[in-house]
Structure formats: structure tokens, C-alpha cells
Coordinates of C-alpha atoms and ligand atoms in Angstrom, one line a residue:
X1 CA -27.3 -7.2 -8.5
X2 CA -25.0 -9.2 -10.7
X3 CA -22.3 -11.0 -8.4
X4 CA -18.6 -10.1 -9.1
X5 CA -16.6 -13.8 -7.9
X6 CA -13.5 -13.5 -7.0
X7 CA -12.1 -16.9 -8.2
X8 CA -9.4 -17.1 -5.7
X9 CA -12.0 -17.1 -2.6
X10 CA -15.3 -18.3 -4.2
X11 CA -16.2 -22.0 -4.1
X12 CA -15.3 -24.0 -7.1
X13 CA -18.4 -25.6 -7.9
X14 CA -19.4 -22.3 -9.1
X15 CA -17.1 -22.5 -12.3
X16 CA -19.1 -24.6 -14.5
X17 CA -19.4 -22.5 -17.7
X18 CA -22.9 -21.3 -17.9
X19 CA -24.4 -22.7 -14.8
X20 CA -24.6 -19.6 -12.9
X21 CA -25.1 -15.9 -14.0
X22 CA -21.8 -15.1 -12.2
X23 CA -18.7 -13.3 -13.7
X24 CA -15.2 -13.1 -13.3
X25 CA -13.4 -9.8 -13.9
X26 CA -9.8 -9.9 -15.3
X27 CA -7.8 -6.6 -14.7
X28 CA -4.2 -5.4 -15.8
X29 CA -2.4 -2.9 -14.5
X30 CA -0.1 0.0 -15.9
X31 CA 1.4 1.6 -12.9
X32 CA 3.8 4.8 -13.6
X33 CA 5.8 5.5 -10.9
X34 CA 8.0 8.5 -11.2
X35 CA 11.8 7.9 -10.4
X36 CA 13.2 9.5 -7.2
X37 CA 15.9 11.4 -8.5
X38 CA 17.0 14.8 -8.5
X39 CA 17.6 15.4 -12.3
X40 CA 15.4 14.6 -15.1
X41 CA 16.0 11.5 -17.4
X42 CA 17.8 13.4 -20.0
X43 CA 18.4 16.8 -18.8
X44 CA 19.8 18.4 -15.4
X45 CA 17.1 20.4 -14.7
X46 CA 15.5 19.6 -11.6
X47 CA 12.8 17.4 -10.7
X48 CA 11.3 19.4 -7.7
X49 CA 7.6 19.2 -7.0
X50 CA 5.6 22.2 -6.7
X51 CA 8.1 24.7 -8.1
X52 CA 7.0 27.9 -10.0
X53 CA 5.6 27.0 -13.4
X54 CA 8.4 26.5 -16.0
X55 CA 10.9 27.1 -14.0
X56 CA 12.5 23.5 -13.7
X57 CA 13.0 23.5 -17.7
X58 CA 16.4 23.1 -19.5
X59 CA 16.6 23.7 -23.4
X60 CA 16.7 19.8 -23.8
X61 CA 13.1 19.6 -22.2
X62 CA 11.9 22.9 -24.1
X63 CA 13.0 20.6 -27.2
X64 CA 15.1 23.4 -28.5
X65 CA 16.2 22.8 -32.2
X66 CA 20.1 21.3 -31.9
X67 CA 19.5 20.0 -28.0
X68 CA 20.8 16.3 -27.2
X69 CA 19.6 13.8 -24.8
X70 CA 22.0 12.8 -22.3
X71 CA 21.2 9.8 -20.3
X72 CA 20.6 10.6 -16.3
X73 CA 22.7 7.1 -14.7
X74 CA 20.8 7.6 -11.8
X75 CA 17.4 7.0 -13.3
X76 CA 19.0 3.8 -14.9
X77 CA 20.3 2.8 -11.4
X78 CA 16.7 3.3 -10.0
X79 CA 14.9 1.2 -12.6
X80 CA 17.6 -1.6 -12.4
X81 CA 17.2 -1.4 -8.4
X82 CA 13.1 -1.5 -8.9
X83 CA 13.5 -4.6 -11.1
X84 CA 15.7 -6.6 -8.9
X85 CA 12.9 -5.3 -6.1
X86 CA 10.2 -7.2 -8.3
X87 CA 12.3 -10.3 -8.8
X88 CA 12.5 -9.4 -12.2
X89 CA 14.8 -10.3 -15.0
X90 CA 17.1 -7.1 -15.9
X91 CA 17.9 -6.6 -19.5
X92 CA 21.7 -5.7 -19.7
X93 CA 20.7 -4.2 -23.4
X94 CA 17.6 -1.8 -23.4
X95 CA 16.7 0.6 -26.3
X96 CA 14.7 4.1 -26.3
X97 CA 12.6 4.5 -28.9
X98 CA 10.3 7.6 -30.0
X99 CA 6.4 7.5 -29.7
X100 CA 5.0 9.9 -31.8
X101 CA 2.1 11.8 -30.9
X102 CA 1.2 15.3 -30.7
X103 CA 0.1 17.2 -27.7
X104 CA 0.4 21.1 -26.2
X105 CA 2.7 20.1 -23.3
X106 CA 4.9 17.7 -25.2
X107 CA 7.3 19.9 -27.2
X108 CA 9.6 17.2 -28.8
X109 CA 6.3 15.9 -30.6
X110 CA 7.1 12.7 -29.5
X111 CA 7.8 11.1 -25.8
X112 CA 11.1 8.9 -25.4
X113 CA 10.0 5.4 -24.2
X114 CA 11.2 1.7 -24.3
X115 CA 8.8 -0.2 -26.6
X116 CA 10.2 -3.7 -27.9
X117 CA 13.3 -3.9 -25.7
X118 CA 12.7 -2.6 -22.1
X119 CA 15.2 -2.5 -19.3
X120 CA 13.2 -4.9 -17.0
X121 CA 11.3 -8.0 -17.9
X122 CA 9.2 -10.4 -16.4
X123 CA 8.9 -10.5 -12.5
X124 CA 6.0 -10.7 -9.8
X125 CA 4.3 -9.3 -6.9
X126 CA 3.0 -11.1 -3.9
X127 CA 0.0 -10.1 -2.8
X128 CA -2.5 -11.2 0.4
X129 CA -5.9 -12.3 -0.4
X130 CA -9.0 -13.0 1.7
X131 CA -10.4 -13.5 4.1
X132 CA -11.7 -16.8 2.9
X133 CA -14.9 -18.0 4.7
X134 CA -12.4 -19.7 7.3
X135 CA -11.0 -15.8 8.0
X136 CA -7.5 -16.8 6.3
X137 CA -5.2 -14.8 3.9
X138 CA -3.5 -16.3 0.9
X139 CA -0.6 -15.2 -0.9
X140 CA -1.1 -14.9 -4.5
X141 CA 1.8 -13.9 -7.0
X142 CA 0.7 -11.5 -9.7
X143 CA 2.8 -11.3 -12.9
X144 CA 4.8 -8.0 -13.7
X145 CA 5.3 -8.4 -17.8
X146 CA 7.8 -5.2 -17.8
X147 CA 9.1 -2.1 -16.7
X148 CA 10.7 0.8 -19.0
X149 CA 11.8 3.9 -18.4
X150 CA 10.2 7.0 -20.3
X151 CA 9.8 10.8 -19.9
X152 CA 6.6 12.4 -18.4
X153 CA 4.7 14.9 -20.4
X154 CA 4.6 18.5 -19.2
X155 CA 0.8 19.8 -17.8
X156 CA -1.8 22.0 -19.8
X157 CA -3.6 24.5 -17.5
X158 CA -6.9 25.4 -18.7
X159 CA -8.8 26.9 -15.6
X160 CA -6.2 29.7 -15.3
X161 CA -7.4 32.3 -17.9
X162 CA -10.9 32.9 -19.6
X163 CA -9.8 32.5 -23.0
X164 CA -6.4 30.7 -23.2
X165 CA -4.6 27.5 -21.8
X166 CA -1.1 27.6 -20.3
X167 CA 1.4 25.4 -20.3
X168 CA 3.8 24.4 -17.5
X169 CA 7.1 22.1 -18.5
X170 CA 8.3 21.6 -15.1
X171 CA 7.5 17.7 -15.4
X172 CA 8.5 17.6 -19.2
X173 CA 11.2 15.0 -19.5
X174 CA 11.2 13.8 -16.0
X175 CA 11.9 10.2 -15.5
X176 CA 8.9 7.6 -15.2
X177 CA 9.1 3.9 -14.9
X178 CA 5.8 2.4 -16.5
X179 CA 5.3 -1.1 -14.3
X180 CA 3.2 -3.4 -16.2
X181 CA 1.1 -6.0 -14.7
X182 CA -0.2 -9.4 -16.4
X183 CA -3.9 -9.7 -16.6
X184 CA -3.9 -11.5 -13.3
X185 CA -5.8 -9.6 -11.1
X186 CA -9.1 -10.8 -10.2
X187 CA -10.8 -8.4 -8.0
X188 CA -11.0 -4.7 -7.2
X189 CA -9.6 -5.9 -3.8
X190 CA -6.8 -7.7 -5.5
X191 CA -6.0 -4.6 -7.4
X192 CA -6.2 -2.2 -4.4
X193 CA -4.0 -4.9 -2.9
X194 CA -1.5 -5.1 -5.7
X195 CA -1.3 -1.0 -6.1
X196 CA -0.6 -1.1 -2.4
X197 CA 2.0 -3.7 -2.3
X198 CA 4.0 -2.1 -5.3
X199 CA 3.9 1.3 -3.6
X200 CA 5.5 -0.3 -0.5
X201 CA 8.1 -1.7 -2.6
X202 CA 9.2 1.2 -4.0
X203 CA 9.0 3.6 -0.9
X204 CA 11.5 0.6 0.8
X205 CA 13.8 0.7 -2.4
X206 CA 13.3 4.6 -2.2
X207 CA 13.1 4.8 -6.1
X208 CA 9.7 6.3 -6.2
X209 CA 7.8 8.2 -2.9
X210 CA 4.7 6.7 -4.4
X211 CA 2.9 10.2 -3.5
X212 CA -0.5 9.8 -5.6
X213 CA -2.0 12.2 -4.6
X214 CA 0.9 14.6 -5.9
X215 CA 0.7 12.2 -9.0
X216 CA 4.4 10.8 -8.2
X217 CA 2.4 7.5 -9.0
X218 CA -0.6 7.1 -11.3
X219 CA -2.4 3.9 -12.9
X220 CA -4.2 2.8 -15.9
X221 CA -6.6 0.2 -15.2
X222 CA -7.2 -2.5 -17.8
X223 CA -10.8 -4.3 -16.9
X224 CA -12.7 -6.8 -18.9
X225 CA -15.1 -9.4 -17.9
X226 CA -15.6 -13.1 -18.8
X227 CA -17.6 -16.3 -17.6
X228 CA -15.5 -18.7 -16.0
X229 CA -13.9 -20.9 -18.4
X230 CA -14.1 -18.3 -21.0
X231 CA -11.1 -16.6 -22.8
X232 CA -10.5 -13.1 -22.4
X233 CA -12.7 -10.6 -23.3
X234 CA -12.5 -7.2 -24.6
X235 CA -11.1 -4.7 -22.3
X236 CA -11.5 -0.9 -21.6
X237 CA -8.6 1.2 -20.3
X238 CA -9.3 3.5 -17.4
X239 CA -6.4 6.5 -17.5
X240 CA -4.6 8.2 -14.6
X241 CA -6.0 7.0 -11.5
X242 CA -4.4 8.7 -8.5
X243 CA -6.2 7.4 -5.6
X244 CA -6.3 3.2 -4.6
X245 CA -9.8 3.8 -3.1
X246 CA -11.0 5.5 -6.9
X247 CA -9.3 2.6 -8.2
X248 CA -11.4 0.1 -6.6
X249 CA -14.3 2.0 -7.5
X250 CA -13.6 2.3 -11.1
X251 CA -13.4 -1.2 -11.4
X252 CA -16.4 -2.1 -9.7
X253 CA -18.4 0.5 -12.0
X254 CA -16.5 -0.5 -15.1
X255 CA -17.1 -4.3 -14.7
X256 CA -20.8 -4.3 -14.3
X257 CA -21.3 -1.7 -16.9
X258 CA -19.6 -4.3 -19.0
X259 CA -21.3 -7.2 -17.9
X260 CA -24.9 -5.1 -18.8
X261 CA -23.8 -4.5 -22.2
X262 CA -23.2 -8.1 -22.6
X263 CA -25.8 -9.7 -21.0
X264 CA -27.9 -7.4 -23.2
X265 CA -26.3 -9.1 -26.2
X266 CA -24.2 -5.8 -27.1
X267 CA -20.6 -6.2 -27.0
X268 CA -17.5 -3.9 -25.9
X269 CA -15.5 -1.4 -28.0
X270 CA -11.9 -1.3 -26.4
X271 CA -11.5 2.2 -25.7
X272 CA -9.7 4.8 -22.8
X273 CA -12.0 5.8 -20.4
X274 CA -11.7 8.1 -17.7
X275 CA -13.4 7.7 -14.1
X276 CA -15.4 10.5 -12.4
X277 CA -15.1 9.9 -8.8
X278 CA -18.0 12.3 -8.1
X279 CA -20.5 10.6 -10.4
X280 CA -18.9 7.4 -9.7
X281 CA -18.8 6.5 -13.2
X282 CA -16.7 5.9 -16.1
X283 CA -16.9 7.3 -19.4
X284 CA -15.6 7.0 -22.8
X285 CA -12.6 9.4 -23.4
X286 CA -11.8 8.3 -26.8
X287 CA -11.3 4.9 -28.8
X288 CA -8.1 3.1 -28.0
X289 CA -5.3 3.8 -29.9
X290 CA -3.0 0.9 -31.1
X291 CA 0.7 0.4 -31.0
X292 CA 1.0 0.7 -34.5
X293 CA -0.4 4.2 -34.2
X294 CA 2.3 5.8 -32.8
X295 CA 5.3 5.1 -35.3
X296 CA 7.7 3.8 -32.9
X297 CA 11.1 3.8 -33.7
X298 CA 14.5 3.7 -32.2
X299 CA 16.0 7.4 -30.6
X300 CA 18.7 8.0 -33.2
X301 CA 19.8 10.1 -30.4
X302 CA 20.5 7.7 -28.1
X303 CA 22.5 4.7 -28.1
X304 CA 21.2 1.6 -26.9
X305 CA 21.3 1.4 -23.0
X306 CA 24.1 -1.1 -21.9
X307 CA 25.8 -2.5 -18.8
X308 CA 27.5 -5.4 -17.4
X309 CA 26.0 -7.9 -14.6
X310 CA 28.6 -7.1 -12.5
X311 CA 26.7 -3.3 -12.3
X312 CA 23.4 -4.7 -11.7
X313 CA 25.2 -7.5 -9.1
X314 CA 26.5 -4.2 -7.3
X315 CA 23.0 -2.6 -7.0
X316 CA 21.8 -5.9 -5.8
X317 CA 23.9 -6.2 -2.9
X318 CA 23.0 -2.6 -2.2
X319 CA 19.3 -3.2 -1.4
X320 CA 17.5 -2.8 1.2
X321 CA 15.5 -5.7 3.1
X322 CA 12.2 -5.7 1.3
X323 CA 8.9 -6.1 3.0
X324 CA 8.2 -10.0 2.2
X325 CA 12.0 -10.8 3.6
X326 CA 10.9 -8.4 6.8
X327 CA 7.6 -10.7 7.2
X328 CA 9.0 -13.6 6.8
X329 CA 11.8 -12.9 9.1
X330 CA 9.2 -10.9 11.9
X331 CA 7.3 -14.4 11.5
X332 CA 10.0 -16.9 11.9
X333 CA 12.6 -15.4 14.1
X334 CA 10.2 -12.8 16.4
X335 CA 7.2 -15.3 16.8
X336 CA 4.5 -12.8 15.3
X337 CA 1.4 -13.8 12.9
X338 CA 1.5 -13.7 9.7
X339 CA -1.2 -10.9 10.0
X340 CA 0.7 -8.7 12.6
X341 CA 3.8 -9.1 10.7
X342 CA 2.3 -7.7 7.2
X343 CA 0.6 -5.1 8.8
X344 CA 4.0 -3.8 10.5
X345 CA 5.9 -4.2 7.7
X346 CA 3.5 -2.4 4.9
X347 CA 4.8 0.9 5.7
X348 CA 9.1 0.7 6.8
X349 CA 8.6 3.2 9.1
X350 CA 6.1 1.3 11.3
X351 CA 8.5 -1.5 11.1
X352 CA 11.4 0.6 11.8
X353 CA 9.7 1.5 15.0
X354 CA 8.6 -1.9 15.7
X355 CA 12.0 -3.2 15.6
X356 CA 13.1 -0.6 18.0
X357 CA 10.2 -1.6 20.8
X358 CA 10.9 -5.4 20.3
X359 CA 14.9 -5.1 21.0
X360 CA 15.5 -7.6 23.5
X361 CA 11.9 -7.7 24.4
X362 CA 9.0 -10.2 23.6
X363 CA 8.2 -9.7 19.7
X364 CA 4.6 -10.3 20.3
X365 CA 3.9 -8.4 23.0
X366 CA 5.9 -5.4 21.0
X367 CA 3.7 -5.9 18.0
X368 CA 0.3 -5.6 20.3
X369 CA 1.5 -2.8 21.7
X370 CA 2.4 -0.9 18.2
X371 CA -0.5 -2.3 16.4
X372 CA -3.2 -1.8 18.9
X373 CA -2.1 1.1 20.9
X374 CA 0.5 3.0 18.9
X375 CA -1.0 2.7 15.2
X376 CA -4.3 3.5 16.3
X377 CA -3.9 6.3 18.6
X378 CA -1.6 8.0 15.6
X379 CA -4.7 7.5 13.2
X380 CA -7.0 8.9 15.8
X381 CA -4.8 11.6 16.3
X382 CA -3.9 12.2 12.3
X383 CA -0.1 11.8 13.2
X384 CA 2.5 10.5 11.2
X385 CA 4.6 7.6 13.1
X386 CA 7.8 10.1 12.3
X387 CA 6.0 12.6 14.8
X388 CA 4.7 10.2 17.3
X389 CA 4.8 11.9 20.3
X390 CA 6.1 8.6 22.2
X391 CA 9.0 7.1 21.2
X392 CA 9.8 3.2 20.8
X393 CA 12.1 3.2 24.2
X394 CA 8.9 4.8 25.9
X395 CA 6.8 1.9 24.7
X396 CA 9.5 -0.6 25.6
X397 CA 9.8 0.7 29.1
X398 CA 6.0 0.0 29.5
X399 CA 6.5 -3.3 28.3
X400 CA 9.3 -3.8 30.7
X401 CA 7.2 -2.7 33.6
X402 CA 4.5 -5.0 32.5
X403 CA 6.6 -7.9 32.3
X404 CA 8.4 -7.1 35.9
X405 CA 5.0 -7.0 37.4
X406 CA 5.4 -3.5 38.4
X407 CA 1.9 -2.4 36.4
X408 CA -0.8 -4.0 34.7
X409 CA -1.7 -4.2 31.2
X410 CA -5.0 -1.5 31.8
X411 CA -2.5 0.5 34.0
X412 CA 0.4 0.6 31.4
X413 CA -2.6 2.2 29.1
X414 CA -3.2 5.0 31.3
X415 CA 0.4 5.6 31.6
X416 CA 0.9 5.4 27.6
X417 CA -1.8 8.2 27.3
X418 CA -0.1 10.3 30.0
X419 CA 3.4 9.9 28.3
X420 CA 1.5 10.9 25.2
X421 CA 0.3 14.3 26.5
X422 CA 3.0 15.4 28.6
X423 CA 6.0 13.1 27.9
X424 CA 8.4 11.8 30.4
X425 CA 9.7 8.6 32.0
X426 CA 7.4 5.8 31.9
X427 CA 9.0 4.6 35.1
X428 CA 9.0 7.7 36.8
X429 CA 5.7 8.4 36.1
X430 CA 4.5 5.3 37.6
X431 CA 6.5 5.7 40.8
X432 CA 5.4 9.9 41.3
X433 CA 1.7 9.1 41.0
X434 CA 1.5 5.7 42.8
X435 CA 0.6 3.7 39.8
X436 CA 2.4 0.6 41.2
X437 CA 0.4 -3.2 40.7
X438 CA -0.7 -3.9 44.5
X439 CA 0.9 -7.4 44.7
X440 CA 0.7 -7.3 48.8
X441 CA -1.9 -10.1 49.1
X442 CA -3.0 -8.4 52.4
X443 CA -4.6 -5.8 50.6
X444 CA -5.9 -7.7 48.0
X445 CA -7.7 -9.7 50.4
X446 CA -8.9 -6.7 52.3
X447 CA -10.6 -5.7 48.8
X448 CA -11.7 -9.1 48.0
X449 CA -13.4 -9.7 51.5
X450 CA -15.2 -6.3 51.0
X451 CA -16.8 -6.9 47.8
X452 CA -17.9 -10.7 48.7
X453 CA -19.3 -9.4 51.9
X454 CA -21.5 -6.8 50.2
X455 CA -23.0 -9.0 48.0
X456 CA -24.1 -12.5 49.2
X457 CA -27.0 -12.8 46.3
X458 CA -23.8 -13.0 44.0
X459 CA -22.4 -15.4 46.1
X460 CA -24.7 -17.6 46.3
X461 CA -25.2 -17.6 42.6
X462 CA -21.4 -17.8 41.8
X463 CA -21.4 -21.0 44.0
X464 CA -23.7 -22.7 41.5
X465 CA -22.2 -20.9 38.5
X466 CA -18.3 -20.5 38.8
X467 CA -18.2 -18.4 36.1
X468 CA -19.7 -15.8 37.8
X469 CA -16.1 -15.7 39.8
X470 CA -14.9 -13.0 36.7
X471 CA -17.9 -10.7 37.9
X472 CA -15.8 -10.6 41.6
X473 CA -12.6 -9.9 39.9
X474 CA -14.1 -7.0 37.9
X475 CA -15.3 -5.3 41.0
X476 CA -12.1 -5.6 42.9
X477 CA -10.1 -4.5 40.1
X478 CA -12.2 -1.3 40.2
X479 CA -12.3 -1.0 43.8
X480 CA -8.5 -0.9 43.8
X481 CA -8.1 1.7 40.6
X482 CA -7.1 -1.3 38.4
X483 CA -3.7 -1.3 40.5
X484 CA -4.4 -5.2 42.3
X485 CA -2.6 -7.9 40.2
X486 CA -5.2 -9.5 38.3
X487 CA -3.6 -13.0 39.0
X488 CA -3.3 -12.5 42.3
X489 CA -7.4 -11.4 42.4
X490 CA -8.5 -14.1 40.7
X491 CA -7.0 -16.9 42.9
X492 CA -8.2 -15.1 45.7
X493 CA -11.5 -15.0 44.7
X494 CA -11.7 -18.6 44.1
X495 CA -10.5 -19.6 47.1
X496 CA -12.8 -17.4 49.1
X497 CA -15.9 -18.4 46.8
X498 CA -14.5 -22.3 46.8
X499 CA -15.2 -22.6 43.1
Ligands
ADP501 P1 -1.5 -0.5 -24.2 O1 0.0 0.3 -24.0 O2 -2.1 -1.2 -25.3 O3 -2.0 -0.3 -23.1 P2 0.5 -2.5 -22.8 O4 0.9 -3.7 -23.2 O5 1.2 -1.4 -22.2 O6 -0.6 -2.2 -23.6 O7 -0.6 -2.8 -21.4 C1 -1.9 -3.6 -21.3 C2 -2.4 -3.8 -20.2 O8 -3.6 -4.4 -20.0 C3 -1.7 -4.9 -19.4 O9 -1.6 -4.6 -18.2 C4 -2.5 -6.3 -19.5 O10 -2.1 -7.3 -18.6 C5 -3.8 -5.4 -19.3 N1 -4.6 -6.5 -20.0 C6 -4.1 -7.4 -21.6 N2 -5.7 -7.9 -21.6 C7 -6.2 -7.6 -20.9 C8 -7.8 -8.1 -20.7 N3 -8.2 -8.8 -21.5 N4 -8.3 -7.4 -19.6 C9 -7.8 -6.9 -19.1 N5 -6.7 -6.4 -18.9 C10 -5.9 -6.9 -19.8
MG502 MG1 -1.7 1.1 -21.8

């Protein structure tokens, strides 16, 4: 199969043009993110998801004659917050344009969008790429071209009646942010990392709930291929993807489709395609329209959008700590590895939980417990962290019990399971159920003696190969129900075996 190379992790020697059959994939994403706001972009109608069809529709949304749009200031503030979160230039003056096209679920006959002068200009999103051959991850900056505000369209429903189609205008006029990346993405993994990171930033900011299955966030994926060193090839756009996994699959399929055509001496038609997750293929939907087909012009019903730098600064000062800053703090102040830090900051709820566990404790130990025990168990149990049956205080208590030497790490895992199932105070559980670690050397010594006496052959072997001492430690731990202090066992075993 033709190899798609990730230019960031591959060996640079392979980039001599024409030297191999390798191809490079070029990807740019247009993400539509629904603005978190109670009301629509230009009307006071509700944005609630899942309402009765056509129950959240004002006269403005239905485009009744004589109705005028009125900008919703909260949507503007959300777009500015998002721009700031993407380290982007905020344009103090932007313009709403009409993008003209006909669709049954677009009663105005045009979409109000921003074309030449968007509210947000260039920014960046940092993604983590890897692992490379050495197992390292590298930060890569993906450019953001722009972010603009626009109205969402309604929904046509073709599956409700044998001979009629229905239209639901609840979504009509809901505010969207279209966030357009530069063609900086080089593999399906990077595209998935980009969407994941963008969603995380939007959720931290509270500007979009990022719920892709409900359609609050969806992506148009632009794909082209080239031989390394060549200029950009013709792109195809795969529309309306609402799953990160499918985005990855669609890119892989589409890149290979284009390569097969080019290797056959053909050329790529610029077109809009759809991904069929059942067949795992993209198929042509229509040839790509150009901007001039839409007859964009400034909407005469709306003044240009203008605000002051002081307004922007005010919003900036209220921004929460974002994932990159949190990750840097977890690494520098709490001693976490960059990898553990990025696992924890990916979801704000996980980071918040971790910080409560780590409060006044060793950060690394707390991170270990949250990542390896809690997150694993939540996943296994298909439970959200907000519904976790075990609280940060309870895990903190376990960490303290280990640190004090009251229980071993192994016993702590058993206590974790008990607290998960039954609740309760970990210290009390350890006390009541006699789970305390045995630190009494006399008792441990007796257990060591017993194992040594019962295994003379192993003793002879261990005298020649001291690393076999570990086997005795394991046996003693087993015979004491895991309650013996492992350091004490190890010391005694070595002493008695004379290794
Ligand atoms: P349009 O509305 O025509 O799709 P936009 O400017 O909104 O145009 O979006 C273009 C998207 O396509 C951007 O995300 C950009 O990065 C991406 N893109 C541009 N050229 C290429 C290319 N050769 N290959 C892949 N993606 C590209
Ligand atoms: Mg597009």
C-alpha cells in the first residue's frame, strides 16, 4: 500500500523529490462550532437542543418580511474569548455579509456570515505530535487563518413521511463560529489531535460545548496530496464530519484515492465530497463552488461590528487558565512529566479533580492515582468523572495512608475498590478490616523464615543468582496477604539469604 508519510516524524532523507513513491498529505480544517449562548445570533429565540420542531423560531429566524436582525452581544463576546484563547488577532471592526444561496431550510435565501472582514484574524493551536522513533512527543503549531461569526441553517427532514419533506427551523439563526485552519496539518493523526485540542480549548473557555454527536461542533476537512517538495495540489473538501474517528478515516481514504488517480496519470477535480462511515469511503457530492458564486455583499440591515480595545482587554482579563498554561504549570510547579500533564489537562474536569487530590501532596503520586487508577476505572465502568463514586478527598486519603506507611500501594488498590463499591472513609476501612501494613519486624521475620525453610532448592539457586531474591519477596508478600512492608521484607530476605 502507498505509504502516507508524516513529514514531522519521518526520516528527512526520504524527502528527496522523486526518490521514492512516498506522498505527503496536506490538510486544512474548517470547524463549525456552535456558540454557547441562550439566544440566537440575531434574535431572542432559544437555542435549546432537542426542543419540539419549530418551537424555537422567532419571526426574524423565519425571515418574515420587515423583520430586522439585532446582534446578540453575548455571541460577540464568545467569539472574542475564543479568538483570545487561540492567541489570535481580534479585529476591532468587522463586517457581516450576505452569502446568497437557496435551500429549503434557509428561509432568508441568504446566510448572514462574515467574508472579507472577520471578527478574528490569525492565531495558532499547539498540538502534540508523536511518538517518534525515540518515543518522544513534539509540540507543533498549526496556524489558524481566521474565525468568523455566522448563522446556522435549519434542518430538512426527508425521512418523516413517504411523499413529503419537513423543515425544522429551530437551528436557523443559531450562532456559529467558523474556525479555519491554515493548510498546516500533515497527517490524519495530526488532524485528530487538532480537533481534539480545539474542542478542549472551546470547552475550557465555555464558548462551545464541543458535543459533536449533537452537531454542536462539526468539521469540513480539506485534503490534497503532493510529492514532498512540490507545491500544493488540488484539494477536495469532505463536508460535515461530526466524529473525530471518522475524520481520521476519511482523510486516510481520501488521500489514497487521490494518490491512486495521480499515479495513474489523472488529475484531481476540486469538489465537495461526503464520507460514508459504513462503506469507509468518500463520494462526490457536487463540484466545488467558488466564493464569487455566492454574490457576497455587506448586509445592509447590519452596521459594521465595532468595539474598543478596552472591551477586548476586559474579556481577556476574565479568561480562565487554558490547557497549555495548565500543562506548563503542572510540569514546572508540580513535577509532572509533560505526557502525564497533557493527559490530565485534556479535559478540564480531570484537571480540576487532580488538583484537589494533589492539594498539599506529592503531585506525581497524585497524578499516578488519577491517571492509572481513577481514569482507568471510570473508563471501564463507562462513568463520567462528574459521577465518580470516589471523591478527590478519598483518593487523597489513600495517598496519605501510603505515605505514612499505614498501607502498601497494593493494599491501597484494594481499599480503592472497596471505596468505589461501598463508599466510606479509607482510613476507617483500613482500620476496621485489619488492612494495616505489618511493620513489626518479628512477624515479617517469621514469615521470611518460613518461606526460606520450605524452599531449600530455591535458596541454593538464589545464592548463585542474587536477582532470584525477588521471588522470595513475592512469596512473603503473598503469605502475609500483601500486608507486609515491602522494603522490610526485601531487606530481611537479602540478609537471610546472604546476597
Ligand atoms: P472555502 O470556503 O472555499 O472552503 P476557506 O478559505 O473557507 O475556503 O477554507 C479553505 C480551507 O482549505 C482552509 O482550511 C485551508 O487551510 C484549506 N486548504 C487550502 N488549500 C489546501 C490544499 N491545497 N490542501 C488542503 N487543504 C487546503
Ligand atoms: Mg469550505
